[in-house]
Amino acid sequence: MTAAGIEAQEDGKPPNGGPVPYVVAFLGAVLVAGMMRHIFSLSGILEMGIGAGLTAGLGLGLFLVAPWIATNYAFAGRNLTLTLIDAGYAIIGCSIMGVVLTLI
C-alpha cells in the first residue's frame, strides 16, 4: 500500500475494501488463463509437460506482461518498487498458470 501511495484506514485496511477488487482480479485471472490455454493448445505446449508450461508461463509473464506494466507505470509516474511488485506478481502468476494448465 505504501508503494502505491494508498493510505490505510484506522484499522489498517485500504479504503477500497470490499469484494470488487477481488472479483475483478478473479475475472482477470480467468481471462488470462483462458488465453494462455488457447496459446498453449495451438503451440503444442500442453502435450510437452510441466517444464514447458512453466517456461512458457514464465516467458509470457516476463516478456509480455511485465514490460506492459512497466510502460504503464513509467508514464503514470509510479515508483520502481510498485512496478517490481506488480510485475513480479504477474510473472509468478503466469508461471503458476503455465504449470497448472499442463496438469489438467
mmCIF file of N, CA and C in Angstrom:
data_model
loop_
_atom_site.group_PDB
_atom_site.id
_atom_site.type_symbol
_atom_site.label_atom_id
_atom_site.label_comp_id
_atom_site.label_asym_id
_atom_site.label_seq_id
_atom_site.Cartn_x
_atom_site.Cartn_y
_atom_site.Cartn_z
ATOM 1 N N MET A 1 0.822 -1.185 0.000
ATOM 2 C CA MET A 1 0.000 0.000 0.000
ATOM 3 C C MET A 1 0.868 1.250 0.000
ATOM 4 N N THR A 2 1.991 1.171 0.685
ATOM 5 C CA THR A 2 2.899 2.308 0.735
ATOM 6 C C THR A 2 3.447 2.611 -0.656
ATOM 7 N N ALA A 3 3.864 1.559 -1.393
ATOM 8 C CA ALA A 3 4.428 1.759 -2.728
ATOM 9 C C ALA A 3 3.410 2.349 -3.689
ATOM 10 N N ALA A 4 2.135 2.024 -3.492
ATOM 11 C CA ALA A 4 1.074 2.541 -4.365
ATOM 12 C C ALA A 4 0.568 3.902 -3.913
ATOM 13 N N GLY A 5 1.005 4.336 -2.734
ATOM 14 C CA GLY A 5 0.548 5.623 -2.231
ATOM 15 C C GLY A 5 -0.873 5.586 -1.689
ATOM 16 N N ILE A 6 -1.304 4.419 -1.224
ATOM 17 C CA ILE A 6 -2.656 4.266 -0.687
ATOM 18 C C ILE A 6 -2.574 4.376 0.832
ATOM 19 N N GLU A 7 -3.339 5.285 1.366
ATOM 20 C CA GLU A 7 -3.349 5.463 2.813
ATOM 21 C C GLU A 7 -4.304 4.461 3.442
ATOM 22 N N ALA A 8 -3.879 3.889 4.555
ATOM 23 C CA ALA A 8 -4.696 2.909 5.262
ATOM 24 C C ALA A 8 -5.706 3.616 6.162
ATOM 25 N N GLN A 9 -6.819 2.954 6.366
ATOM 26 C CA GLN A 9 -7.797 3.441 7.322
ATOM 27 C C GLN A 9 -7.264 3.154 8.727
ATOM 28 N N GLU A 10 -8.002 3.554 9.750
ATOM 29 C CA GLU A 10 -7.561 3.355 11.124
ATOM 30 C C GLU A 10 -7.334 1.881 11.454
ATOM 31 N N ASP A 11 -8.101 0.989 10.799
ATOM 32 C CA ASP A 11 -7.962 -0.449 11.064
ATOM 33 C C ASP A 11 -6.867 -1.103 10.220
ATOM 34 N N GLY A 12 -6.141 -0.292 9.432
ATOM 35 C CA GLY A 12 -5.051 -0.803 8.608
ATOM 36 C C GLY A 12 -5.467 -1.283 7.240
ATOM 37 N N LYS A 13 -6.755 -1.258 6.943
ATOM 38 C CA LYS A 13 -7.260 -1.727 5.652
ATOM 39 C C LYS A 13 -7.314 -0.570 4.656
ATOM 40 N N PRO A 14 -7.221 -0.895 3.355
ATOM 41 C CA PRO A 14 -7.317 0.171 2.355
ATOM 42 C C PRO A 14 -8.755 0.678 2.254
ATOM 43 N N PRO A 15 -8.928 1.920 1.810
ATOM 44 C CA PRO A 15 -10.271 2.489 1.710
ATOM 45 C C PRO A 15 -11.132 1.834 0.636
ATOM 46 N N ASN A 16 -10.521 1.125 -0.305
ATOM 47 C CA ASN A 16 -11.304 0.494 -1.372
ATOM 48 C C ASN A 16 -11.658 -0.946 -1.015
ATOM 49 N N GLY A 17 -11.825 -1.221 0.271
ATOM 50 C CA GLY A 17 -12.158 -2.568 0.723
ATOM 51 C C GLY A 17 -13.477 -3.023 0.123
ATOM 52 N N GLY A 18 -13.753 -4.256 0.297
ATOM 53 C CA GLY A 18 -14.963 -4.836 -0.265
ATOM 54 C C GLY A 18 -14.618 -5.833 -1.345
ATOM 55 N N PRO A 19 -15.615 -6.423 -1.934
ATOM 56 C CA PRO A 19 -15.384 -7.529 -2.868
ATOM 57 C C PRO A 19 -14.966 -7.126 -4.286
ATOM 58 N N VAL A 20 -15.185 -5.897 -4.690
ATOM 59 C CA VAL A 20 -14.967 -5.516 -6.088
ATOM 60 C C VAL A 20 -13.546 -5.798 -6.585
ATOM 61 N N PRO A 21 -12.490 -5.384 -5.872
ATOM 62 C CA PRO A 21 -11.144 -5.680 -6.386
ATOM 63 C C PRO A 21 -10.876 -7.176 -6.528
ATOM 64 N N TYR A 22 -11.438 -7.977 -5.625
ATOM 65 C CA TYR A 22 -11.231 -9.415 -5.670
ATOM 66 C C TYR A 22 -11.983 -10.057 -6.834
ATOM 67 N N VAL A 23 -13.168 -9.575 -7.101
ATOM 68 C CA VAL A 23 -13.946 -10.080 -8.236
ATOM 69 C C VAL A 23 -13.244 -9.730 -9.548
ATOM 70 N N VAL A 24 -12.776 -8.493 -9.659
ATOM 71 C CA VAL A 24 -12.055 -8.070 -10.870
ATOM 72 C C VAL A 24 -10.771 -8.882 -11.042
ATOM 73 N N ALA A 25 -10.027 -9.108 -9.953
ATOM 74 C CA ALA A 25 -8.797 -9.896 -10.018
ATOM 75 C C ALA A 25 -9.092 -11.335 -10.445
ATOM 76 N N PHE A 26 -10.149 -11.926 -9.911
ATOM 77 C CA PHE A 26 -10.510 -13.296 -10.273
ATOM 78 C C PHE A 26 -10.893 -13.390 -11.739
ATOM 79 N N LEU A 27 -11.739 -12.474 -12.196
ATOM 80 C CA LEU A 27 -12.156 -12.490 -13.608
ATOM 81 C C LEU A 27 -10.967 -12.260 -14.535
ATOM 82 N N GLY A 28 -10.069 -11.357 -14.149
ATOM 83 C CA GLY A 28 -8.866 -11.123 -14.946
ATOM 84 C C GLY A 28 -7.998 -12.370 -15.034
ATOM 85 N N ALA A 29 -7.836 -13.067 -13.911
ATOM 86 C CA ALA A 29 -7.031 -14.300 -13.904
ATOM 87 C C ALA A 29 -7.667 -15.379 -14.774
ATOM 88 N N VAL A 30 -8.984 -15.482 -14.747
ATOM 89 C CA VAL A 30 -9.680 -16.460 -15.596
ATOM 90 C C VAL A 30 -9.464 -16.130 -17.074
ATOM 91 N N LEU A 31 -9.542 -14.861 -17.426
ATOM 92 C CA LEU A 31 -9.311 -14.461 -18.821
ATOM 93 C C LEU A 31 -7.878 -14.751 -19.257
ATOM 94 N N VAL A 32 -6.909 -14.437 -18.410
ATOM 95 C CA VAL A 32 -5.508 -14.707 -18.737
ATOM 96 C C VAL A 32 -5.284 -16.208 -18.894
ATOM 97 N N ALA A 33 -5.803 -16.999 -17.958
ATOM 98 C CA ALA A 33 -5.631 -18.452 -18.033
ATOM 99 C C ALA A 33 -6.298 -19.017 -19.284
ATOM 100 N N GLY A 34 -7.452 -18.491 -19.643
ATOM 101 C CA GLY A 34 -8.123 -18.950 -20.855
ATOM 102 C C GLY A 34 -7.314 -18.664 -22.111
ATOM 103 N N MET A 35 -6.749 -17.482 -22.193
ATOM 104 C CA MET A 35 -5.926 -17.156 -23.366
ATOM 105 C C MET A 35 -4.635 -17.966 -23.361
ATOM 106 N N MET A 36 -4.052 -18.156 -22.186
ATOM 107 C CA MET A 36 -2.845 -18.976 -22.119
ATOM 108 C C MET A 36 -3.141 -20.407 -22.565
ATOM 109 N N ARG A 37 -4.275 -20.949 -22.160
ATOM 110 C CA ARG A 37 -4.642 -22.308 -22.589
ATOM 111 C C ARG A 37 -4.782 -22.366 -24.101
ATOM 112 N N HIS A 38 -5.384 -21.353 -24.677
ATOM 113 C CA HIS A 38 -5.534 -21.298 -26.130
ATOM 114 C C HIS A 38 -4.166 -21.262 -26.815
ATOM 115 N N ILE A 39 -3.290 -20.402 -26.334
ATOM 116 C CA ILE A 39 -1.934 -20.295 -26.892
ATOM 117 C C ILE A 39 -1.188 -21.614 -26.721
ATOM 118 N N PHE A 40 -1.280 -22.206 -25.539
ATOM 119 C CA PHE A 40 -0.597 -23.472 -25.276
ATOM 120 C C PHE A 40 -1.128 -24.579 -26.177
ATOM 121 N N SER A 41 -2.416 -24.588 -26.397
ATOM 122 C CA SER A 41 -3.021 -25.609 -27.255
ATOM 123 C C SER A 41 -2.538 -25.467 -28.691
ATOM 124 N N LEU A 42 -2.537 -24.253 -29.208
ATOM 125 C CA LEU A 42 -2.096 -24.017 -30.584
ATOM 126 C C LEU A 42 -0.622 -24.343 -30.790
ATOM 127 N N SER A 43 0.181 -24.134 -29.754
ATOM 128 C CA SER A 43 1.624 -24.338 -29.896
ATOM 129 C C SER A 43 2.089 -25.725 -29.447
ATOM 130 N N GLY A 44 1.180 -26.538 -28.929
ATOM 131 C CA GLY A 44 1.534 -27.887 -28.510
ATOM 132 C C GLY A 44 2.174 -27.972 -27.140
ATOM 133 N N ILE A 45 2.172 -26.894 -26.385
ATOM 134 C CA ILE A 45 2.803 -26.880 -25.066
ATOM 135 C C ILE A 45 2.076 -27.809 -24.096
ATOM 136 N N LEU A 46 0.765 -27.957 -24.246
ATOM 137 C CA LEU A 46 0.001 -28.792 -23.328
ATOM 138 C C LEU A 46 0.488 -30.232 -23.328
ATOM 139 N N GLU A 47 1.001 -30.695 -24.443
ATOM 140 C CA GLU A 47 1.473 -32.073 -24.550
ATOM 141 C C GLU A 47 2.939 -32.225 -24.133
ATOM 142 N N MET A 48 3.631 -31.130 -23.911
ATOM 143 C CA MET A 48 5.069 -31.186 -23.618
ATOM 144 C C MET A 48 5.379 -31.347 -22.137
ATOM 145 N N GLY A 49 4.434 -31.106 -21.266
ATOM 146 C CA GLY A 49 4.652 -31.323 -19.847
ATOM 147 C C GLY A 49 4.841 -30.060 -19.031
ATOM 148 N N ILE A 50 5.098 -30.303 -17.749
ATOM 149 C CA ILE A 50 5.171 -29.225 -16.763
ATOM 150 C C ILE A 50 6.302 -28.239 -17.058
ATOM 151 N N GLY A 51 7.465 -28.751 -17.450
ATOM 152 C CA GLY A 51 8.599 -27.863 -17.721
ATOM 153 C C GLY A 51 8.296 -26.866 -18.822
ATOM 154 N N ALA A 52 7.640 -27.356 -19.870
ATOM 155 C CA ALA A 52 7.278 -26.462 -20.979
ATOM 156 C C ALA A 52 6.222 -25.455 -20.541
ATOM 157 N N GLY A 53 5.290 -25.896 -19.713
ATOM 158 C CA GLY A 53 4.266 -24.982 -19.208
ATOM 159 C C GLY A 53 4.862 -23.900 -18.328
ATOM 160 N N LEU A 54 5.796 -24.298 -17.469
ATOM 161 C CA LEU A 54 6.474 -23.325 -16.609
ATOM 162 C C LEU A 54 7.277 -22.333 -17.437
ATOM 163 N N THR A 55 8.025 -22.841 -18.398
ATOM 164 C CA THR A 55 8.848 -21.974 -19.238
ATOM 165 C C THR A 55 7.997 -20.999 -20.045
ATOM 166 N N ALA A 56 6.914 -21.507 -20.625
ATOM 167 C CA ALA A 56 6.041 -20.646 -21.421
ATOM 168 C C ALA A 56 5.342 -19.605 -20.549
ATOM 169 N N GLY A 57 4.849 -20.018 -19.375
ATOM 170 C CA GLY A 57 4.206 -19.079 -18.460
ATOM 171 C C GLY A 57 5.170 -18.014 -17.979
ATOM 172 N N LEU A 58 6.385 -18.449 -17.632
ATOM 173 C CA LEU A 58 7.415 -17.507 -17.210
ATOM 174 C C LEU A 58 7.739 -16.520 -18.330
ATOM 175 N N GLY A 59 7.864 -17.034 -19.532
ATOM 176 C CA GLY A 59 8.154 -16.166 -20.676
ATOM 177 C C GLY A 59 7.057 -15.157 -20.938
ATOM 178 N N LEU A 60 5.800 -15.603 -20.854
ATOM 179 C CA LEU A 60 4.682 -14.674 -21.076
ATOM 180 C C LEU A 60 4.659 -13.587 -20.012
ATOM 181 N N GLY A 61 4.867 -13.986 -18.757
ATOM 182 C CA GLY A 61 4.870 -13.003 -17.680
ATOM 183 C C GLY A 61 6.035 -12.041 -17.768
ATOM 184 N N LEU A 62 7.221 -12.605 -18.047
ATOM 185 C CA LEU A 62 8.449 -11.811 -18.042
ATOM 186 C C LEU A 62 8.595 -10.917 -19.272
ATOM 187 N N PHE A 63 8.186 -11.428 -20.428
ATOM 188 C CA PHE A 63 8.449 -10.699 -21.673
ATOM 189 C C PHE A 63 7.218 -10.092 -22.335
ATOM 190 N N LEU A 64 6.034 -10.335 -21.773
ATOM 191 C CA LEU A 64 4.834 -9.739 -22.343
ATOM 192 C C LEU A 64 4.126 -8.858 -21.310
ATOM 193 N N VAL A 65 3.801 -9.435 -20.154
ATOM 194 C CA VAL A 65 3.025 -8.696 -19.159
ATOM 195 C C VAL A 65 3.881 -7.671 -18.404
ATOM 196 N N ALA A 66 5.041 -8.099 -17.906
ATOM 197 C CA ALA A 66 5.883 -7.193 -17.109
ATOM 198 C C ALA A 66 6.304 -5.935 -17.876
ATOM 199 N N PRO A 67 6.734 -6.048 -19.136
ATOM 200 C CA PRO A 67 7.068 -4.818 -19.858
ATOM 201 C C PRO A 67 5.861 -3.891 -20.044
ATOM 202 N N TRP A 68 4.687 -4.479 -20.215
ATOM 203 C CA TRP A 68 3.468 -3.672 -20.370
ATOM 204 C C TRP A 68 3.191 -2.911 -19.076
ATOM 205 N N ILE A 69 3.304 -3.604 -17.944
ATOM 206 C CA ILE A 69 3.111 -2.950 -16.643
ATOM 207 C C ILE A 69 4.154 -1.850 -16.447
ATOM 208 N N ALA A 70 5.411 -2.145 -16.757
ATOM 209 C CA ALA A 70 6.484 -1.159 -16.586
ATOM 210 C C ALA A 70 6.240 0.083 -17.437
ATOM 211 N N THR A 71 5.780 -0.115 -18.657
ATOM 212 C CA THR A 71 5.486 1.016 -19.538
ATOM 213 C C THR A 71 4.362 1.878 -18.964
ATOM 214 N N ASN A 72 3.271 1.234 -18.556
ATOM 215 C CA ASN A 72 2.144 1.981 -17.988
ATOM 216 C C ASN A 72 2.552 2.738 -16.731
ATOM 217 N N TYR A 73 3.327 2.083 -15.867
ATOM 218 C CA TYR A 73 3.726 2.712 -14.620
ATOM 219 C C TYR A 73 4.730 3.837 -14.850
ATOM 220 N N ALA A 74 5.573 3.702 -15.854
ATOM 221 C CA ALA A 74 6.531 4.768 -16.163
ATOM 222 C C ALA A 74 5.794 6.033 -16.587
ATOM 223 N N PHE A 75 4.794 5.885 -17.457
ATOM 224 C CA PHE A 75 4.024 7.056 -17.895
ATOM 225 C C PHE A 75 3.143 7.616 -16.788
ATOM 226 N N ALA A 76 2.725 6.748 -15.851
ATOM 227 C CA ALA A 76 1.887 7.203 -14.739
ATOM 228 C C ALA A 76 2.718 7.792 -13.601
ATOM 229 N N GLY A 77 4.052 7.697 -13.709
ATOM 230 C CA GLY A 77 4.914 8.237 -12.666
ATOM 231 C C GLY A 77 4.941 7.384 -11.407
ATOM 232 N N ARG A 78 4.608 6.100 -11.526
ATOM 233 C CA ARG A 78 4.634 5.204 -10.363
ATOM 234 C C ARG A 78 6.080 4.874 -10.016
ATOM 235 N N ASN A 79 6.319 4.528 -8.770
ATOM 236 C CA ASN A 79 7.699 4.259 -8.363
ATOM 237 C C ASN A 79 8.146 2.853 -8.750
ATOM 238 N N LEU A 80 9.449 2.646 -8.735
ATOM 239 C CA LEU A 80 10.045 1.381 -9.151
ATOM 240 C C LEU A 80 9.616 0.226 -8.254
ATOM 241 N N THR A 81 9.464 0.484 -6.974
ATOM 242 C CA THR A 81 9.062 -0.579 -6.049
ATOM 243 C C THR A 81 7.707 -1.156 -6.440
ATOM 244 N N LEU A 82 6.737 -0.296 -6.724
ATOM 245 C CA LEU A 82 5.419 -0.764 -7.124
ATOM 246 C C LEU A 82 5.493 -1.507 -8.454
ATOM 247 N N THR A 83 6.306 -1.021 -9.375
ATOM 248 C CA THR A 83 6.479 -1.689 -10.659
ATOM 249 C C THR A 83 7.010 -3.099 -10.455
ATOM 250 N N LEU A 84 8.030 -3.242 -9.606
ATOM 251 C CA LEU A 84 8.612 -4.563 -9.359
ATOM 252 C C LEU A 84 7.638 -5.494 -8.643
ATOM 253 N N ILE A 85 6.872 -4.974 -7.708
ATOM 254 C CA ILE A 85 5.876 -5.790 -7.000
ATOM 255 C C ILE A 85 4.830 -6.306 -7.980
ATOM 256 N N ASP A 86 4.251 -5.407 -8.760
ATOM 257 C CA ASP A 86 3.169 -5.803 -9.664
ATOM 258 C C ASP A 86 3.667 -6.646 -10.831
ATOM 259 N N ALA A 87 4.834 -6.327 -11.374
ATOM 260 C CA ALA A 87 5.398 -7.142 -12.448
ATOM 261 C C ALA A 87 5.772 -8.521 -11.917
ATOM 262 N N GLY A 88 6.326 -8.572 -10.713
ATOM 263 C CA GLY A 88 6.667 -9.857 -10.106
ATOM 264 C C GLY A 88 5.443 -10.722 -9.881
ATOM 265 N N TYR A 89 4.358 -10.097 -9.437
ATOM 266 C CA TYR A 89 3.096 -10.814 -9.254
ATOM 267 C C TYR A 89 2.631 -11.414 -10.584
ATOM 268 N N ALA A 90 2.720 -10.647 -11.650
ATOM 269 C CA ALA A 90 2.301 -11.135 -12.970
ATOM 270 C C ALA A 90 3.200 -12.268 -13.454
ATOM 271 N N ILE A 91 4.494 -12.142 -13.238
ATOM 272 C CA ILE A 91 5.436 -13.185 -13.671
ATOM 273 C C ILE A 91 5.177 -14.481 -12.912
ATOM 274 N N ILE A 92 5.049 -14.387 -11.606
ATOM 275 C CA ILE A 92 4.792 -15.577 -10.797
ATOM 276 C C ILE A 92 3.431 -16.173 -11.141
ATOM 277 N N GLY A 93 2.420 -15.317 -11.297
ATOM 278 C CA GLY A 93 1.083 -15.794 -11.632
ATOM 279 C C GLY A 93 1.040 -16.523 -12.965
ATOM 280 N N CYS A 94 1.668 -15.974 -13.976
ATOM 281 C CA CYS A 94 1.700 -16.624 -15.292
ATOM 282 C C CYS A 94 2.475 -17.936 -15.236
ATOM 283 N N SER A 95 3.535 -17.970 -14.455
ATOM 284 C CA SER A 95 4.316 -19.201 -14.310
ATOM 285 C C SER A 95 3.484 -20.300 -13.663
ATOM 286 N N ILE A 96 2.764 -19.958 -12.601
ATOM 287 C CA ILE A 96 1.898 -20.934 -11.934
ATOM 288 C C ILE A 96 0.793 -21.392 -12.879
ATOM 289 N N MET A 97 0.190 -20.461 -13.594
ATOM 290 C CA MET A 97 -0.855 -20.836 -14.556
ATOM 291 C C MET A 97 -0.312 -21.790 -15.611
ATOM 292 N N GLY A 98 0.916 -21.524 -16.077
ATOM 293 C CA GLY A 98 1.525 -22.398 -17.070
ATOM 294 C C GLY A 98 1.678 -23.821 -16.575
ATOM 295 N N VAL A 99 2.094 -23.968 -15.314
ATOM 296 C CA VAL A 99 2.226 -25.301 -14.731
ATOM 297 C C VAL A 99 0.854 -25.962 -14.587
ATOM 298 N N VAL A 100 -0.100 -25.225 -14.023
ATOM 299 C CA VAL A 100 -1.435 -25.796 -13.801
ATOM 300 C C VAL A 100 -2.084 -26.204 -15.115
ATOM 301 N N LEU A 101 -1.933 -25.392 -16.140
ATOM 302 C CA LEU A 101 -2.557 -25.723 -17.430
ATOM 303 C C LEU A 101 -1.993 -27.001 -18.029
ATOM 304 N N THR A 102 -0.751 -27.322 -17.756
ATOM 305 C CA THR A 102 -0.184 -28.562 -18.293
ATOM 306 C C THR A 102 -0.560 -29.778 -17.445
ATOM 307 N N LEU A 103 -1.086 -29.548 -16.266
ATOM 308 C CA LEU A 103 -1.506 -30.659 -15.396
ATOM 309 C C LEU A 103 -2.943 -31.099 -15.641
ATOM 310 N N ILE A 104 -3.758 -30.210 -16.208
ATOM 311 C CA ILE A 104 -5.180 -30.565 -16.393
ATOM 312 C C ILE A 104 -5.480 -31.022 -17.802
#
